[in-house]
Amino acid sequence: MRLRNKPWASEKIAEYPHYIIPEPETKKGKWADVFGNNNPIHIEVGTGKGQFVTGMAKQNPEVNYIGIELYESVIVSALDHLIQEGLPNLKLLNVNAKDLKDFFDESEVSRVYLNFSDPWPKTKHAKRRLTYKTFLDMYKHILIPKGEIHFKTDNQGLFEYSLMSFSEYGLLLKFLSLDLHKSDFEGNVMTEYEEKFSAKGQRIYRSEVQYKD
Ligand code: SAM
């Protein structure tokens, strides 16, 4: 993602603490209170400009969503979607996903979405891929038993690597599409990257995997 310098971003983020939650470590174990209900919580790691997580929150009001994005300059676009839509079941976190355990208690999350994650193609950077085993460990910790990861990408190399990583970890494969937009999958909400790549004719890969316990 090309980052534009937006010096006003932190000020704007600070103006909307009910949408982009400050000090999210203080909410660990208390997200049901933040949302004011016990609905399942689905998180998107690397939410970018937020089109997917906003679309999902609109489509599924009975699910609580949290979009997690590292960069202020990017998450402000997700904030704009949220301000426009005013969705009560969506929050944003401007944090590094490597620290997820600081923000979520054991079994506090029901599903993890990974969409068009950075591929980190060099083997020496494999540990940075969001489907590397240390990330799978972390998701297992915060997910309910039999929690799921739903993953989409245009990157064949990352997809193949991730399927291997899921399999080596013992995750169950529940859904697989090697060409999502030509499949009969219903209710797909497109991400910004998905729109861009599919417009260029690139196919979209998608999988759903589940922890055994
Ligand atoms: N999911 C969006 C989409 O499909 O349009 C954005 C995809 S973009 C290639 C990946 C995003 O993940 C970037 O916005 C990047 O800043 C974010 N990201 C990467 N590593 C992250 C991390 N460790 N914690 C939080 N966000 C991260």
mmCIF file of N, CA, C and O in Angstrom, residues 141-182:
data_model
loop_
_atom_site.group_PDB
_atom_site.id
_atom_site.type_symbol
_atom_site.label_atom_id
_atom_site.label_comp_id
_atom_site.label_asym_id
_atom_site.label_seq_id
_atom_site.Cartn_x
_atom_site.Cartn_y
_atom_site.Cartn_z
ATOM 1 N N HIS A 141 -5.219 -18.437 20.162
ATOM 2 C CA HIS A 141 -5.344 -17.981 21.549
ATOM 3 C C HIS A 141 -6.581 -17.083 21.731
ATOM 4 O O HIS A 141 -7.327 -17.234 22.704
ATOM 5 N N ILE A 142 -6.810 -16.178 20.814
ATOM 6 C CA ILE A 142 -7.913 -15.212 20.998
ATOM 7 C C ILE A 142 -9.238 -15.734 20.451
ATOM 8 O O ILE A 142 -10.289 -15.177 20.763
ATOM 9 N N LEU A 143 -9.173 -16.803 19.617
ATOM 10 C CA LEU A 143 -10.405 -17.336 19.012
ATOM 11 C C LEU A 143 -11.121 -18.307 19.939
ATOM 12 O O LEU A 143 -10.484 -18.986 20.762
ATOM 13 N N ILE A 144 -12.443 -18.408 19.775
ATOM 14 C CA ILE A 144 -13.226 -19.433 20.470
ATOM 15 C C ILE A 144 -12.798 -20.811 19.938
ATOM 16 O O ILE A 144 -12.214 -20.900 18.849
ATOM 17 N N PRO A 145 -13.090 -21.893 20.669
ATOM 18 C CA PRO A 145 -12.835 -23.228 20.113
ATOM 19 C C PRO A 145 -13.589 -23.370 18.780
ATOM 20 O O PRO A 145 -14.710 -22.888 18.642
ATOM 21 N N LYS A 146 -12.945 -23.982 17.835
ATOM 22 C CA LYS A 146 -13.476 -24.142 16.470
ATOM 23 C C LYS A 146 -13.665 -22.785 15.752
ATOM 24 O O LYS A 146 -14.491 -22.646 14.847
ATOM 25 N N GLY A 147 -12.911 -21.796 16.184
ATOM 26 C CA GLY A 147 -12.923 -20.490 15.509
ATOM 27 C C GLY A 147 -12.356 -20.614 14.096
ATOM 28 O O GLY A 147 -11.659 -21.589 13.770
ATOM 29 N N GLU A 148 -12.656 -19.619 13.262
ATOM 30 C CA GLU A 148 -12.308 -19.724 11.836
ATOM 31 C C GLU A 148 -11.460 -18.552 11.347
ATOM 32 O O GLU A 148 -11.540 -17.440 11.887
ATOM 33 N N ILE A 149 -10.669 -18.843 10.322
ATOM 34 C CA ILE A 149 -9.940 -17.806 9.579
ATOM 35 C C ILE A 149 -10.480 -17.817 8.149
ATOM 36 O O ILE A 149 -10.498 -18.882 7.511
ATOM 37 N N HIS A 150 -10.904 -16.660 7.663
ATOM 38 C CA HIS A 150 -11.347 -16.532 6.271
ATOM 39 C C HIS A 150 -10.339 -15.655 5.544
ATOM 40 O O HIS A 150 -10.052 -14.536 5.979
ATOM 41 N N PHE A 151 -9.830 -16.178 4.436
ATOM 42 C CA PHE A 151 -8.657 -15.565 3.806
ATOM 43 C C PHE A 151 -8.896 -15.375 2.308
ATOM 44 O O PHE A 151 -9.301 -16.322 1.616
ATOM 45 N N LYS A 152 -8.632 -14.159 1.821
ATOM 46 C CA LYS A 152 -8.728 -13.891 0.371
ATOM 47 C C LYS A 152 -7.440 -13.232 -0.090
ATOM 48 O O LYS A 152 -6.871 -12.408 0.638
ATOM 49 N N THR A 153 -7.039 -13.546 -1.290
ATOM 50 C CA THR A 153 -5.858 -12.894 -1.875
ATOM 51 C C THR A 153 -5.869 -13.085 -3.393
ATOM 52 O O THR A 153 -6.509 -14.012 -3.898
ATOM 53 N N ASP A 154 -5.141 -12.208 -4.079
ATOM 54 C CA ASP A 154 -4.913 -12.404 -5.513
ATOM 55 C C ASP A 154 -3.561 -13.084 -5.730
ATOM 56 O O ASP A 154 -3.218 -13.411 -6.854
ATOM 57 N N ASN A 155 -2.795 -13.254 -4.642
ATOM 58 C CA ASN A 155 -1.398 -13.678 -4.772
ATOM 59 C C ASN A 155 -1.292 -15.207 -4.659
ATOM 60 O O ASN A 155 -1.437 -15.767 -3.565
ATOM 61 N N GLN A 156 -1.013 -15.851 -5.788
ATOM 62 C CA GLN A 156 -0.988 -17.312 -5.814
ATOM 63 C C GLN A 156 0.067 -17.886 -4.867
ATOM 64 O O GLN A 156 -0.172 -18.861 -4.162
ATOM 65 N N GLY A 157 1.230 -17.231 -4.842
ATOM 66 C CA GLY A 157 2.317 -17.711 -3.975
ATOM 67 C C GLY A 157 1.926 -17.665 -2.507
ATOM 68 O O GLY A 157 2.131 -18.625 -1.755
ATOM 69 N N LEU A 158 1.342 -16.547 -2.094
ATOM 70 C CA LEU A 158 0.922 -16.413 -0.691
ATOM 71 C C LEU A 158 -0.203 -17.396 -0.379
ATOM 72 O O LEU A 158 -0.243 -17.973 0.709
ATOM 73 N N PHE A 159 -1.096 -17.606 -1.367
ATOM 74 C CA PHE A 159 -2.221 -18.516 -1.118
ATOM 75 C C PHE A 159 -1.699 -19.940 -0.916
ATOM 76 O O PHE A 159 -2.090 -20.617 0.038
ATOM 77 N N GLU A 160 -0.784 -20.366 -1.790
ATOM 78 C CA GLU A 160 -0.254 -21.736 -1.681
ATOM 79 C C GLU A 160 0.514 -21.894 -0.372
ATOM 80 O O GLU A 160 0.370 -22.897 0.334
ATOM 81 N N TYR A 161 1.330 -20.905 -0.052
ATOM 82 C CA TYR A 161 2.080 -20.934 1.214
ATOM 83 C C TYR A 161 1.102 -21.057 2.405
ATOM 84 O O TYR A 161 1.305 -21.839 3.334
ATOM 85 N N SER A 162 0.025 -20.269 2.358
ATOM 86 C CA SER A 162 -0.910 -20.207 3.480
ATOM 87 C C SER A 162 -1.658 -21.529 3.631
ATOM 88 O O SER A 162 -1.868 -22.005 4.752
ATOM 89 N N LEU A 163 -2.048 -22.145 2.506
ATOM 90 C CA LEU A 163 -2.731 -23.447 2.595
ATOM 91 C C LEU A 163 -1.809 -24.480 3.242
ATOM 92 O O LEU A 163 -2.238 -25.297 4.062
ATOM 93 N N MET A 164 -0.513 -24.424 2.891
ATOM 94 C CA MET A 164 0.483 -25.340 3.502
ATOM 95 C C MET A 164 0.586 -25.065 4.997
ATOM 96 O O MET A 164 0.616 -25.977 5.817
ATOM 97 N N SER A 165 0.664 -23.767 5.337
ATOM 98 C CA SER A 165 0.825 -23.369 6.728
ATOM 99 C C SER A 165 -0.404 -23.807 7.540
ATOM 100 O O SER A 165 -0.279 -24.352 8.648
ATOM 101 N N PHE A 166 -1.608 -23.593 6.984
ATOM 102 C CA PHE A 166 -2.847 -24.017 7.658
ATOM 103 C C PHE A 166 -2.827 -25.530 7.859
ATOM 104 O O PHE A 166 -3.162 -26.033 8.936
ATOM 105 N N SER A 167 -2.438 -26.249 6.820
ATOM 106 C CA SER A 167 -2.456 -27.713 6.872
ATOM 107 C C SER A 167 -1.438 -28.236 7.897
ATOM 108 O O SER A 167 -1.745 -29.112 8.710
ATOM 109 N N GLU A 168 -0.225 -27.660 7.860
ATOM 110 C CA GLU A 168 0.807 -28.083 8.826
ATOM 111 C C GLU A 168 0.372 -27.801 10.258
ATOM 112 O O GLU A 168 0.740 -28.511 11.183
ATOM 113 N N TYR A 169 -0.440 -26.781 10.440
ATOM 114 C CA TYR A 169 -0.915 -26.414 11.783
ATOM 115 C C TYR A 169 -2.065 -27.309 12.232
ATOM 116 O O TYR A 169 -2.448 -27.316 13.401
ATOM 117 N N GLY A 170 -2.643 -28.064 11.283
ATOM 118 C CA GLY A 170 -3.757 -28.963 11.624
ATOM 119 C C GLY A 170 -5.126 -28.309 11.505
ATOM 120 O O GLY A 170 -6.106 -28.822 12.067
ATOM 121 N N LEU A 171 -5.194 -27.205 10.780
ATOM 122 C CA LEU A 171 -6.497 -26.548 10.577
ATOM 123 C C LEU A 171 -7.320 -27.324 9.538
ATOM 124 O O LEU A 171 -6.770 -27.907 8.609
ATOM 125 N N LEU A 172 -8.642 -27.307 9.734
ATOM 126 C CA LEU A 172 -9.541 -28.005 8.807
ATOM 127 C C LEU A 172 -9.927 -27.054 7.682
ATOM 128 O O LEU A 172 -10.322 -25.917 7.947
ATOM 129 N N LEU A 173 -9.840 -27.544 6.445
ATOM 130 C CA LEU A 173 -10.225 -26.720 5.291
ATOM 131 C C LEU A 173 -11.728 -26.858 5.070
ATOM 132 O O LEU A 173 -12.219 -27.953 4.791
ATOM 133 N N LYS A 174 -12.468 -25.737 5.199
ATOM 134 C CA LYS A 174 -13.934 -25.808 5.092
ATOM 135 C C LYS A 174 -14.445 -25.249 3.779
ATOM 136 O O LYS A 174 -15.547 -25.533 3.353
ATOM 137 N N PHE A 175 -13.638 -24.386 3.130
ATOM 138 C CA PHE A 175 -14.059 -23.788 1.858
ATOM 139 C C PHE A 175 -12.806 -23.461 1.075
ATOM 140 O O PHE A 175 -11.820 -22.979 1.644
ATOM 141 N N LEU A 176 -12.863 -23.714 -0.209
ATOM 142 C CA LEU A 176 -11.726 -23.365 -1.070
ATOM 143 C C LEU A 176 -12.248 -22.915 -2.425
ATOM 144 O O LEU A 176 -13.073 -23.601 -3.023
ATOM 145 N N SER A 177 -11.801 -21.763 -2.882
ATOM 146 C CA SER A 177 -12.092 -21.361 -4.258
ATOM 147 C C SER A 177 -10.818 -20.835 -4.889
ATOM 148 O O SER A 177 -10.129 -19.987 -4.310
ATOM 149 N N LEU A 178 -10.539 -21.337 -6.085
ATOM 150 C CA LEU A 178 -9.360 -20.862 -6.815
ATOM 151 C C LEU A 178 -9.743 -19.758 -7.797
ATOM 152 O O LEU A 178 -8.882 -19.234 -8.506
ATOM 153 N N ASP A 179 -11.019 -19.411 -7.837
ATOM 154 C CA ASP A 179 -11.481 -18.316 -8.693
ATOM 155 C C ASP A 179 -12.823 -17.825 -8.144
ATOM 156 O O ASP A 179 -13.886 -18.143 -8.675
ATOM 157 N N LEU A 180 -12.727 -17.060 -7.071
ATOM 158 C CA LEU A 180 -13.909 -16.673 -6.291
ATOM 159 C C LEU A 180 -14.996 -16.033 -7.134
ATOM 160 O O LEU A 180 -16.176 -16.359 -7.003
ATOM 161 N N HIS A 181 -14.610 -15.135 -8.022
ATOM 162 C CA HIS A 181 -15.620 -14.377 -8.761
ATOM 163 C C HIS A 181 -16.315 -15.219 -9.828
ATOM 164 O O HIS A 181 -17.333 -14.795 -10.372
ATOM 165 N N LYS A 182 -15.758 -16.395 -10.113
ATOM 166 C CA LYS A 182 -16.446 -17.300 -11.057
ATOM 167 C C LYS A 182 -17.090 -18.452 -10.297
ATOM 168 O O LYS A 182 -17.536 -19.423 -10.891
#
